[in-house]
Amino acid sequence: MTDDSSNNAPKGQAMWGGRFTAKPAELMQAINVSIGVDRRLAAQDLAGSKAHAAMLAAVGAISSEDEAQIQRGLMAIEGEMEEGVFPFREEFEDIHMNVEARLAELIGEPSGRLHTARSRNDQIALDFRLWVREACDRTVDQIIHLQQALLAKAEPHADTLMPGFTHLQPAQPVTFGHHLMAYVEMFGRDASRFRDARARMNECPLGAAALAGSPFPIDRAMTAAALGFAAPTANSLDSVSSRDFALEALSAATICSTHLSRLAEEIVIWMTPQFGFIRLSDAFTTGSSIMPQKKNPDAAELSRAKVGRILAAFTSLTVVMKGLPLAYSKDMQEDKAPTFEAFDALQLALGAMAGMVSDLEPNRDRMAAAAASGFSTATDLADWLVRELDLPFRQAHHLTGAAVKRAETLGVDLPELSLDELKALDPRITEGVYSVLTPAASAASRKSYGGTAPEQVRAQIARWKEVLA
């Protein structure tokens, strides 16, 4: 993928070989060839070539007869690719030259007119932008599928108690439905980031040519519309030299993968016998080659690990681009491999996570018992002292800390402290305090918008169902 103004080349000579009298060194050929990577852009390359040929004919840059021949040849190549018989050849370096060489074999001289008013520079900028745009669309669809799986699991568990954690220490009771809905929110923001990135990349670079535009009377708006873009790009230098559309998509992918990793980590923790909060079926677990009792959450662990590949791809492309002068440099050939790998990894992890969420079953009794441990209703006691005794919160906090210390000394939890023990802290405390000291009462009381009260959780589930519909 380098700037050129290629025509049909003599047999055995590179398509750009008119300036050269000798073939490239073997090592030069090895480092220069990219067809092993960019063959994934075949569909996008053909789409761009079809649109370009139609535009050239419409403005009179080529004849309608030549365009018909070119379109026929491109359709034949598309058929060969669908059947898996297209001859991808390293001698032609990249997907563009492979298509052009095969077109020459199929239709002869008219094939050489296809490259009028374009360069491989704007070709690859187009192909890659089309691919990343489609990857964003596929990813949004997968995120929505995962959100729907989370909603379906959250709804029957809107009132299933579990401990809420800070610092991985029991903090306050929440519901399992509320916990899952936190991820619905996170993935909703991820989807919006991909949509935003897609909107910004939705300009067509075709027609920028090598870097300066074209002297031919091309209609860039026509090719942009044919390829589903909102408009053509407005600066030819920027068109061929920018890859921020891929960087932005990789940034969104990195953030999304961190959310997947956090959920995967919780699944791993919840499955341990020490927690025992959930069960996964055999469909998303594996065994051990030596320990027959093991049931390992490998799908979650592998999803958790994918963030490494995705972040590495973002970092890799950032480093490639950070010092390049305008316009095109061959360094940019290194943009596609990490991007392809990152989206492959992300889409695999999204699919696996949606499957695990649908598959997992919570252990209600174990979760409820854990929700009641660790003095998890201490904040409720403090809030009750503020509401009923009109204490300043800091004083209520201090009294509650003393109650926790006393319960810890006696080896009981807060609801098991006698009224006399509580009155020793403040004689105005009444029997009514026990109404807030159970995990169920604690969760039910959190009725503020976005809180863990089951009625609030169900309201958010209903809202997201409507959004995703």
CSV table of C-alpha atoms in Angstrom, one decimal:
chain,number,residue,atom,x,y,z
A,1,MET,CA,0.0,0.0,0.0
A,2,THR,CA,2.1,2.8,-1.3
A,3,ASP,CA,1.6,5.8,-3.5
A,4,ASP,CA,1.6,4.9,-7.2
A,5,SER,CA,0.0,5.6,-10.5
A,6,SER,CA,0.0,2.0,-11.8
A,7,ASN,CA,-1.1,0.7,-15.1
A,8,ASN,CA,-1.0,-2.9,-16.4
A,9,ALA,CA,2.6,-4.1,-15.9
A,10,PRO,CA,4.5,-6.5,-18.1
A,11,LYS,CA,4.5,-10.1,-17.0
A,12,GLY,CA,6.9,-10.6,-14.0
A,13,GLN,CA,7.2,-6.9,-13.2
A,14,ALA,CA,5.5,-5.2,-10.3
A,15,MET,CA,2.4,-3.2,-11.1
A,16,TRP,CA,4.4,-0.1,-10.1
A,17,GLY,CA,7.6,-1.2,-11.8
A,18,GLY,CA,7.9,1.4,-14.6
A,19,ARG,CA,10.5,3.4,-12.7
A,20,PHE,CA,12.5,0.4,-11.7
A,21,THR,CA,14.9,-1.8,-13.7
A,22,ALA,CA,15.5,-4.5,-11.1
A,23,LYS,CA,13.3,-6.6,-8.9
A,24,PRO,CA,13.1,-6.0,-5.2
A,25,ALA,CA,15.5,-8.0,-2.9
A,26,GLU,CA,13.9,-11.1,-1.4
A,27,LEU,CA,13.9,-9.5,2.1
A,28,MET,CA,12.4,-6.3,0.6
A,29,GLN,CA,9.6,-8.4,-0.9
A,30,ALA,CA,9.1,-10.2,2.4
A,31,ILE,CA,8.8,-7.0,4.5
A,32,ASN,CA,6.7,-5.2,1.9
A,33,VAL,CA,4.1,-7.8,1.2
A,34,SER,CA,0.8,-7.4,3.1
A,35,ILE,CA,-1.7,-9.6,1.3
A,36,GLY,CA,-1.6,-12.1,4.2
A,37,VAL,CA,-3.2,-9.4,6.3
A,38,ASP,CA,-5.2,-7.1,4.0
A,39,ARG,CA,-6.9,-9.9,2.1
A,40,ARG,CA,-9.6,-9.4,4.8
A,41,LEU,CA,-10.4,-6.1,3.0
A,42,ALA,CA,-11.3,-7.8,-0.2
A,43,ALA,CA,-15.1,-7.1,0.1
A,44,GLN,CA,-14.4,-3.4,0.9
A,45,ASP,CA,-11.9,-3.1,-1.9
A,46,LEU,CA,-14.4,-4.5,-4.5
A,47,ALA,CA,-17.1,-2.2,-3.2
A,48,GLY,CA,-14.8,0.8,-3.5
A,49,SER,CA,-13.8,-0.2,-7.0
A,50,LYS,CA,-17.4,-0.6,-8.2
A,51,ALA,CA,-18.3,2.8,-6.9
A,52,HIS,CA,-15.2,4.4,-8.4
A,53,ALA,CA,-15.8,2.8,-11.8
A,54,ALA,CA,-19.5,4.0,-11.8
A,55,MET,CA,-18.4,7.5,-10.9
A,56,LEU,CA,-15.7,7.6,-13.6
A,57,ALA,CA,-18.2,6.6,-16.2
A,58,ALA,CA,-20.8,9.1,-14.9
A,59,VAL,CA,-18.3,12.1,-15.3
A,60,GLY,CA,-17.0,10.9,-18.6
A,61,ALA,CA,-13.5,9.9,-17.4
A,62,ILE,CA,-14.0,6.4,-18.8
A,63,SER,CA,-16.4,5.1,-21.4
A,64,SER,CA,-19.6,3.3,-20.4
A,65,GLU,CA,-18.3,0.3,-22.3
A,66,ASP,CA,-15.1,0.2,-20.3
A,67,GLU,CA,-17.2,0.6,-17.1
A,68,ALA,CA,-19.4,-2.3,-18.0
A,69,GLN,CA,-16.4,-4.5,-18.6
A,70,ILE,CA,-14.8,-3.4,-15.3
A,71,GLN,CA,-18.0,-4.1,-13.4
A,72,ARG,CA,-18.4,-7.5,-15.0
A,73,GLY,CA,-14.8,-8.4,-14.1
A,74,LEU,CA,-15.2,-7.1,-10.5
A,75,MET,CA,-18.4,-9.3,-10.2
A,76,ALA,CA,-16.5,-12.3,-11.4
A,77,ILE,CA,-13.7,-11.6,-8.9
A,78,GLU,CA,-16.3,-11.3,-6.1
A,79,GLY,CA,-17.7,-14.7,-7.2
A,80,GLU,CA,-14.3,-16.3,-7.0
A,81,MET,CA,-13.7,-14.9,-3.6
A,82,GLU,CA,-17.1,-16.2,-2.4
A,83,GLU,CA,-16.2,-19.6,-3.8
A,84,GLY,CA,-12.8,-19.5,-2.2
A,85,VAL,CA,-10.9,-19.9,-5.5
A,86,PHE,CA,-9.5,-16.4,-5.9
A,87,PRO,CA,-5.7,-16.6,-6.5
A,88,PHE,CA,-4.2,-14.4,-3.8
A,89,ARG,CA,-0.6,-13.9,-4.8
A,90,GLU,CA,2.3,-12.4,-2.8
A,91,GLU,CA,3.9,-11.1,-6.0
A,92,PHE,CA,1.2,-8.5,-6.1
A,93,GLU,CA,1.9,-7.3,-2.6
A,94,ASP,CA,-1.6,-6.3,-1.4
A,95,ILE,CA,-5.3,-6.7,-1.9
A,96,HIS,CA,-5.5,-3.7,-4.3
A,97,MET,CA,-2.9,-5.0,-6.7
A,98,ASN,CA,-4.2,-8.6,-6.4
A,99,VAL,CA,-7.6,-7.4,-7.5
A,100,GLU,CA,-6.2,-5.2,-10.3
A,101,ALA,CA,-4.0,-8.0,-11.6
A,102,ARG,CA,-6.8,-10.5,-11.6
A,103,LEU,CA,-9.1,-7.9,-13.3
A,104,ALA,CA,-6.5,-7.5,-16.1
A,105,GLU,CA,-6.4,-11.3,-16.6
A,106,LEU,CA,-10.2,-11.4,-16.8
A,107,ILE,CA,-11.0,-8.3,-19.0
A,108,GLY,CA,-7.7,-7.1,-20.4
A,109,GLU,CA,-7.0,-3.5,-21.4
A,110,PRO,CA,-10.1,-1.8,-19.8
A,111,SER,CA,-8.9,-2.9,-16.3
A,112,GLY,CA,-6.1,-0.4,-16.5
A,113,ARG,CA,-8.6,2.5,-16.6
A,114,LEU,CA,-10.0,1.6,-13.2
A,115,HIS,CA,-7.1,3.3,-11.4
A,116,THR,CA,-7.8,6.6,-13.1
A,117,ALA,CA,-8.1,9.4,-10.5
A,118,ARG,CA,-7.2,7.3,-7.5
A,119,SER,CA,-4.1,5.9,-5.7
A,120,ARG,CA,-3.5,3.0,-3.4
A,121,ASN,CA,-3.3,5.6,-0.7
A,122,ASP,CA,-6.9,6.6,-0.9
A,123,GLN,CA,-7.9,3.1,-1.7
A,124,ILE,CA,-6.5,1.7,1.6
A,125,ALA,CA,-7.9,4.7,3.5
A,126,LEU,CA,-11.3,3.8,2.1
A,127,ASP,CA,-11.1,0.1,2.6
A,128,PHE,CA,-9.8,0.3,6.1
A,129,ARG,CA,-12.4,2.9,7.1
A,130,LEU,CA,-15.2,0.7,5.6
A,131,TRP,CA,-13.9,-2.3,7.6
A,132,VAL,CA,-13.7,-0.4,10.9
A,133,ARG,CA,-17.1,1.2,10.3
A,134,GLU,CA,-18.6,-2.3,9.8
A,135,ALA,CA,-16.7,-3.6,12.9
A,136,CYS,CA,-18.2,-0.8,15.0
A,137,ASP,CA,-21.7,-1.8,13.8
A,138,ARG,CA,-21.1,-5.5,14.5
A,139,THR,CA,-19.8,-4.6,18.0
A,140,VAL,CA,-22.8,-2.5,18.8
A,141,ASP,CA,-25.1,-5.4,17.9
A,142,GLN,CA,-23.1,-7.7,20.1
A,143,ILE,CA,-23.2,-5.3,23.0
A,144,ILE,CA,-27.0,-5.0,22.7
A,145,HIS,CA,-27.2,-8.8,22.7
A,146,LEU,CA,-25.1,-8.9,25.9
A,147,GLN,CA,-27.3,-6.1,27.5
A,148,GLN,CA,-30.4,-8.1,26.7
A,149,ALA,CA,-28.9,-11.2,28.3
A,150,LEU,CA,-28.1,-9.1,31.4
A,151,LEU,CA,-31.7,-7.7,31.5
A,152,ALA,CA,-33.2,-11.2,31.2
A,153,LYS,CA,-31.1,-12.4,34.1
A,154,ALA,CA,-31.7,-9.3,36.2
A,155,GLU,CA,-35.5,-9.2,36.0
A,156,PRO,CA,-36.2,-12.4,38.0
A,157,HIS,CA,-33.5,-11.4,40.5
A,158,ALA,CA,-34.6,-7.8,41.1
A,159,ASP,CA,-35.1,-8.7,44.8
A,160,THR,CA,-32.4,-11.4,45.2
A,161,LEU,CA,-30.2,-10.2,48.0
A,162,MET,CA,-26.4,-10.2,47.8
A,163,PRO,CA,-23.7,-8.2,49.5
A,164,GLY,CA,-22.6,-5.0,47.9
A,165,PHE,CA,-18.8,-4.5,48.2
A,166,THR,CA,-16.3,-1.7,48.5
A,167,HIS,CA,-12.6,-2.8,48.6
A,168,LEU,CA,-14.1,-6.3,48.1
A,169,GLN,CA,-15.3,-6.0,51.7
A,170,PRO,CA,-19.0,-6.3,52.6
A,171,ALA,CA,-20.5,-2.8,52.5
A,172,GLN,CA,-24.3,-2.7,52.1
A,173,PRO,CA,-26.9,-5.2,50.9
A,174,VAL,CA,-27.9,-4.8,47.3
A,175,THR,CA,-29.8,-7.0,44.9
A,176,PHE,CA,-28.3,-9.3,42.2
A,177,GLY,CA,-30.6,-7.6,39.7
A,178,HIS,CA,-29.2,-4.2,40.7
A,179,HIS,CA,-25.6,-5.5,40.4
A,180,LEU,CA,-26.2,-6.8,36.8
A,181,MET,CA,-27.9,-3.6,35.8
A,182,ALA,CA,-24.7,-1.7,36.6
A,183,TYR,CA,-23.1,-3.6,33.7
A,184,VAL,CA,-26.1,-2.8,31.5
A,185,GLU,CA,-25.3,0.9,32.1
A,186,MET,CA,-21.5,0.4,31.4
A,187,PHE,CA,-22.1,-1.5,28.1
A,188,GLY,CA,-24.7,1.1,27.1
A,189,ARG,CA,-22.0,3.8,27.3
A,190,ASP,CA,-19.7,1.4,25.3
A,191,ALA,CA,-22.3,1.2,22.6
A,192,SER,CA,-22.6,4.9,22.5
A,193,ARG,CA,-18.8,5.3,22.1
A,194,PHE,CA,-18.8,3.0,19.1
A,195,ARG,CA,-21.7,4.9,17.6
A,196,ASP,CA,-20.0,8.2,18.1
A,197,ALA,CA,-16.8,6.9,16.6
A,198,ARG,CA,-18.7,5.6,13.6
A,199,ALA,CA,-20.4,9.0,13.0
A,200,ARG,CA,-17.0,10.7,13.0
A,201,MET,CA,-15.4,8.2,10.6
A,202,ASN,CA,-18.4,8.3,8.2
A,203,GLU,CA,-16.6,10.5,5.6
A,204,CYS,CA,-15.3,9.0,2.4
A,205,PRO,CA,-11.6,9.5,1.5
A,206,LEU,CA,-11.9,8.1,-2.0
A,207,GLY,CA,-10.8,10.7,-4.5
A,208,ALA,CA,-8.1,12.2,-2.4
A,209,ALA,CA,-5.7,10.1,-4.6
A,210,ALA,CA,-2.1,10.0,-3.5
A,211,LEU,CA,-2.3,13.1,-1.3
A,212,ALA,CA,-3.2,16.2,-3.4
A,213,GLY,CA,-6.5,15.3,-5.0
A,214,SER,CA,-7.2,14.6,-8.7
A,215,PRO,CA,-7.1,16.7,-11.9
A,216,PHE,CA,-10.0,14.7,-13.3
A,217,PRO,CA,-13.6,16.0,-12.9
A,218,ILE,CA,-14.5,13.4,-10.3
A,219,ASP,CA,-17.7,13.5,-8.3
A,220,ARG,CA,-16.6,12.6,-4.8
A,221,ALA,CA,-20.1,13.1,-3.4
A,222,MET,CA,-21.3,10.4,-5.7
A,223,THR,CA,-18.8,7.8,-4.5
A,224,ALA,CA,-19.4,8.8,-0.9
A,225,ALA,CA,-23.2,8.3,-1.2
A,226,ALA,CA,-22.7,5.0,-3.1
A,227,LEU,CA,-20.6,3.7,-0.2
A,228,GLY,CA,-23.0,4.9,2.5
A,229,PHE,CA,-20.9,7.8,3.7
A,230,ALA,CA,-22.4,11.1,4.9
A,231,ALA,CA,-20.0,13.1,2.9
A,232,PRO,CA,-16.5,13.1,1.3
A,233,THR,CA,-13.5,14.1,3.4
A,234,ALA,CA,-12.6,17.7,3.1
A,235,ASN,CA,-8.8,17.6,2.9
A,236,SER,CA,-6.9,15.3,0.7
A,237,LEU,CA,-3.8,15.2,2.9
A,238,ASP,CA,-5.8,14.4,6.0
A,239,SER,CA,-7.8,11.8,4.0
A,240,VAL,CA,-4.8,9.5,3.3
A,241,SER,CA,-2.7,10.2,6.3
A,242,SER,CA,-5.1,9.9,9.3
A,243,ARG,CA,-5.9,6.8,11.2
A,244,ASP,CA,-7.6,8.4,14.1
A,245,PHE,CA,-10.8,6.7,13.1
A,246,ALA,CA,-9.2,3.4,13.9
A,247,LEU,CA,-7.6,4.7,17.1
A,248,GLU,CA,-10.9,6.0,18.3
A,249,ALA,CA,-12.6,2.6,17.6
A,250,LEU,CA,-9.7,0.8,19.4
A,251,SER,CA,-10.1,3.2,22.3
A,252,ALA,CA,-13.7,2.3,22.6
A,253,ALA,CA,-12.8,-1.3,22.3
A,254,THR,CA,-10.3,-1.0,25.1
A,255,ILE,CA,-12.8,0.6,27.4
A,256,CYS,CA,-15.4,-2.0,26.5
A,257,SER,CA,-13.0,-4.9,27.1
A,258,THR,CA,-12.2,-3.5,30.6
A,259,HIS,CA,-15.9,-3.7,31.4
A,260,LEU,CA,-15.9,-7.3,30.1
A,261,SER,CA,-12.9,-8.0,32.2
A,262,ARG,CA,-14.5,-6.7,35.4
A,263,LEU,CA,-17.6,-8.8,34.9
A,264,ALA,CA,-15.5,-11.8,34.1
A,265,GLU,CA,-13.4,-11.3,37.2
A,266,GLU,CA,-16.6,-11.2,39.3
A,267,ILE,CA,-17.8,-14.4,37.7
A,268,VAL,CA,-14.5,-16.1,38.5
A,269,ILE,CA,-14.8,-14.9,42.2
A,270,TRP,CA,-18.5,-15.8,42.5
A,271,MET,CA,-17.8,-19.3,41.3
A,272,THR,CA,-15.2,-20.1,43.9
A,273,PRO,CA,-16.4,-22.4,46.7
A,274,GLN,CA,-15.5,-19.6,49.2
A,275,PHE,CA,-18.1,-17.4,47.6
A,276,GLY,CA,-20.4,-19.9,45.9
A,277,PHE,CA,-22.7,-17.2,44.6
A,278,ILE,CA,-23.3,-18.6,41.1
A,279,ARG,CA,-23.1,-21.8,39.1
A,280,LEU,CA,-22.1,-22.2,35.5
A,281,SER,CA,-23.0,-25.2,33.5
A,282,ASP,CA,-20.6,-27.5,31.6
A,283,ALA,CA,-21.2,-25.3,28.5
A,284,PHE,CA,-18.9,-22.5,29.8
A,285,THR,CA,-16.5,-24.4,32.1
A,286,THR,CA,-13.7,-26.9,31.7
A,287,GLY,CA,-12.2,-29.6,33.9
A,288,SER,CA,-8.7,-30.4,35.1
A,289,SER,CA,-6.4,-33.0,33.6
A,290,ILE,CA,-5.3,-34.1,37.1
A,291,MET,CA,-7.9,-32.9,39.6
A,292,PRO,CA,-11.2,-34.5,38.8
A,293,GLN,CA,-13.2,-32.3,41.2
A,294,LYS,CA,-12.4,-29.1,39.3
A,295,LYS,CA,-14.8,-27.0,37.3
A,296,ASN,CA,-13.0,-24.1,35.9
A,297,PRO,CA,-14.5,-20.8,34.6
A,298,ASP,CA,-12.2,-20.8,31.6
A,299,ALA,CA,-14.5,-18.8,29.4
A,300,ALA,CA,-14.6,-16.0,31.9
A,301,GLU,CA,-10.8,-16.1,32.4
A,302,LEU,CA,-10.2,-15.9,28.7
A,303,SER,CA,-12.6,-13.1,28.3
A,304,ARG,CA,-10.8,-11.3,31.2
A,305,ALA,CA,-7.5,-11.7,29.4
A,306,LYS,CA,-8.6,-10.3,26.0
A,307,VAL,CA,-8.2,-6.7,27.3
A,308,GLY,CA,-4.4,-7.3,27.0
A,309,ARG,CA,-4.6,-7.9,23.3
A,310,ILE,CA,-7.0,-5.0,22.7
A,311,LEU,CA,-5.1,-2.5,24.7
A,312,ALA,CA,-1.9,-3.6,23.0
A,313,ALA,CA,-3.5,-3.0,19.6
A,314,PHE,CA,-4.5,0.6,20.7
A,315,THR,CA,-1.0,1.2,22.0
A,316,SER,CA,0.6,-0.3,18.9
A,317,LEU,CA,-1.3,1.9,16.4
A,318,THR,CA,-0.7,5.0,18.6
A,319,VAL,CA,3.0,4.4,18.5
A,320,VAL,CA,3.0,3.8,14.7
A,321,MET,CA,1.1,7.1,14.1
A,322,LYS,CA,2.7,9.4,16.7
A,323,GLY,CA,5.6,10.7,14.7
A,324,LEU,CA,4.6,10.4,11.0
A,325,PRO,CA,4.8,13.5,8.8
A,326,LEU,CA,2.0,14.1,6.4
A,327,ALA,CA,0.9,12.4,4.2
A,328,TYR,CA,1.2,8.7,3.7
A,329,SER,CA,4.1,6.6,5.0
A,330,LYS,CA,4.6,2.9,4.7
A,331,ASP,CA,4.6,2.6,8.5
A,332,MET,CA,0.8,2.8,8.2
A,333,GLN,CA,0.7,-0.6,6.7
A,334,GLU,CA,1.1,-1.8,10.3
A,335,ASP,CA,-2.4,-0.4,11.1
A,336,LYS,CA,-4.5,-3.3,10.1
A,337,ALA,CA,-3.1,-6.4,11.8
A,338,PRO,CA,-3.6,-5.1,15.4
A,339,THR,CA,-7.0,-3.6,14.6
A,340,PHE,CA,-8.2,-6.9,13.1
A,341,GLU,CA,-6.9,-8.8,16.1
A,342,ALA,CA,-8.4,-6.4,18.6
A,343,PHE,CA,-11.9,-6.6,17.1
A,344,ASP,CA,-11.6,-10.4,16.7
A,345,ALA,CA,-10.8,-10.6,20.4
A,346,LEU,CA,-13.5,-8.2,21.5
A,347,GLN,CA,-16.3,-9.8,19.5
A,348,LEU,CA,-15.3,-13.3,20.8
A,349,ALA,CA,-15.3,-12.0,24.4
A,350,LEU,CA,-18.7,-10.3,23.9
A,351,GLY,CA,-20.2,-13.5,22.6
A,352,ALA,CA,-18.8,-15.6,25.3
A,353,MET,CA,-19.9,-13.2,28.0
A,354,ALA,CA,-23.5,-13.1,26.7
A,355,GLY,CA,-23.5,-16.9,26.8
A,356,MET,CA,-22.2,-17.0,30.3
A,357,VAL,CA,-24.7,-14.4,31.6
A,358,SER,CA,-27.5,-16.4,30.1
A,359,ASP,CA,-26.1,-19.6,31.5
A,360,LEU,CA,-25.2,-18.6,35.1
A,361,GLU,CA,-27.6,-19.3,38.0
A,362,PRO,CA,-27.3,-17.5,41.3
A,363,ASN,CA,-27.3,-19.4,44.6
A,364,ARG,CA,-30.0,-17.3,46.4
A,365,ASP,CA,-29.4,-18.8,49.9
A,366,ARG,CA,-25.6,-18.3,49.7
A,367,MET,CA,-26.0,-14.7,48.5
A,368,ALA,CA,-28.6,-13.8,51.2
A,369,ALA,CA,-26.4,-15.3,53.9
A,370,ALA,CA,-23.4,-13.3,52.7
A,371,ALA,CA,-25.6,-10.1,52.5
A,372,ALA,CA,-26.4,-10.5,56.2
A,373,SER,CA,-22.8,-10.9,57.2
A,374,GLY,CA,-20.1,-8.3,58.0
A,375,PHE,CA,-22.4,-5.9,59.8
A,376,SER,CA,-23.8,-4.9,56.4
A,377,THR,CA,-26.7,-2.9,57.8
A,378,ALA,CA,-24.5,-0.6,60.0
A,379,THR,CA,-25.3,2.3,57.7
A,380,ASP,CA,-29.0,1.6,58.1
A,381,LEU,CA,-28.6,1.9,61.8
A,382,ALA,CA,-26.8,5.2,61.5
A,383,ASP,CA,-29.5,6.5,59.1
A,384,TRP,CA,-32.2,5.4,61.6
A,385,LEU,CA,-30.5,7.3,64.4
A,386,VAL,CA,-30.5,10.4,62.2
A,387,ARG,CA,-34.1,10.1,61.2
A,388,GLU,CA,-35.6,9.0,64.5
A,389,LEU,CA,-33.4,10.6,67.1
A,390,ASP,CA,-32.4,13.7,65.1
A,391,LEU,CA,-28.7,13.0,65.7
A,392,PRO,CA,-26.1,14.7,63.4
A,393,PHE,CA,-24.8,12.0,61.0
A,394,ARG,CA,-21.3,12.1,62.4
A,395,GLN,CA,-22.6,11.4,65.9
A,396,ALA,CA,-24.8,8.6,64.6
A,397,HIS,CA,-21.8,7.2,62.7
A,398,HIS,CA,-19.8,7.1,66.0
A,399,LEU,CA,-22.6,5.4,67.9
A,400,THR,CA,-23.0,2.8,65.2
A,401,GLY,CA,-19.3,2.1,65.2
A,402,ALA,CA,-19.6,1.4,68.9
A,403,ALA,CA,-22.6,-0.9,68.3
A,404,VAL,CA,-20.5,-2.8,65.7
A,405,LYS,CA,-17.7,-3.1,68.2
A,406,ARG,CA,-20.0,-4.5,70.8
A,407,ALA,CA,-21.6,-7.0,68.4
A,408,GLU,CA,-18.1,-8.1,67.4
A,409,THR,CA,-17.1,-8.6,71.0
A,410,LEU,CA,-20.3,-10.7,71.6
A,411,GLY,CA,-19.8,-12.7,68.4
A,412,VAL,CA,-23.2,-11.7,67.0
A,413,ASP,CA,-24.4,-9.5,64.1
A,414,LEU,CA,-26.2,-6.2,64.5
A,415,PRO,CA,-29.8,-7.6,64.4
A,416,GLU,CA,-28.9,-9.9,67.2
A,417,LEU,CA,-27.9,-7.2,69.7
A,418,SER,CA,-30.4,-6.9,72.4
A,419,LEU,CA,-32.4,-3.7,72.9
A,420,ASP,CA,-30.7,-3.3,76.3
A,421,GLU,CA,-27.3,-3.4,74.5
A,422,LEU,CA,-28.5,-0.7,72.0
A,423,LYS,CA,-30.0,1.4,74.7
A,424,ALA,CA,-26.7,1.4,76.5
A,425,LEU,CA,-25.4,3.4,73.6
A,426,ASP,CA,-28.4,5.8,73.6
A,427,PRO,CA,-31.4,5.3,75.9
A,428,ARG,CA,-33.8,6.8,73.3
A,429,ILE,CA,-33.3,3.8,70.9
A,430,THR,CA,-36.6,1.9,70.6
A,431,GLU,CA,-37.7,-1.5,69.3
A,432,GLY,CA,-38.4,0.2,65.9
A,433,VAL,CA,-34.7,0.1,65.1
A,434,TYR,CA,-34.9,-3.6,64.3
A,435,SER,CA,-37.1,-2.9,61.3
A,436,VAL,CA,-34.1,-1.5,59.4
A,437,LEU,CA,-31.4,-4.0,60.5
A,438,THR,CA,-32.3,-6.9,58.0
A,439,PRO,CA,-30.7,-7.0,54.6
A,440,ALA,CA,-34.1,-7.1,52.9
A,441,ALA,CA,-35.2,-4.0,54.7
A,442,SER,CA,-32.0,-2.2,53.9
A,443,ALA,CA,-32.2,-2.9,50.2
A,444,ALA,CA,-35.9,-2.0,50.1
A,445,SER,CA,-35.3,1.3,51.7
A,446,ARG,CA,-32.9,2.5,49.0
A,447,LYS,CA,-35.6,4.0,46.9
A,448,SER,CA,-33.7,7.0,45.5
A,449,TYR,CA,-33.5,7.1,41.7
A,450,GLY,CA,-31.0,4.5,40.6
A,451,GLY,CA,-31.0,2.8,44.0
A,452,THR,CA,-31.0,-0.9,44.8
A,453,ALA,CA,-34.7,-1.0,46.0
A,454,PRO,CA,-36.4,-3.7,43.9
A,455,GLU,CA,-39.0,-1.3,42.6
A,456,GLN,CA,-36.1,1.0,41.4
A,457,VAL,CA,-34.4,-2.0,39.8
A,458,ARG,CA,-37.5,-3.0,38.0
A,459,ALA,CA,-38.1,0.5,36.8
A,460,GLN,CA,-34.6,0.6,35.3
A,461,ILE,CA,-35.1,-2.8,33.6
A,462,ALA,CA,-38.3,-1.5,32.0
A,463,ARG,CA,-36.5,1.6,30.8
A,464,TRP,CA,-33.6,-0.4,29.2
A,465,LYS,CA,-36.0,-2.8,27.6
A,466,GLU,CA,-37.7,0.2,25.9
A,467,VAL,CA,-34.3,1.7,24.9
A,468,LEU,CA,-33.0,-1.6,23.4
A,469,ALA,CA,-36.3,-2.3,21.6
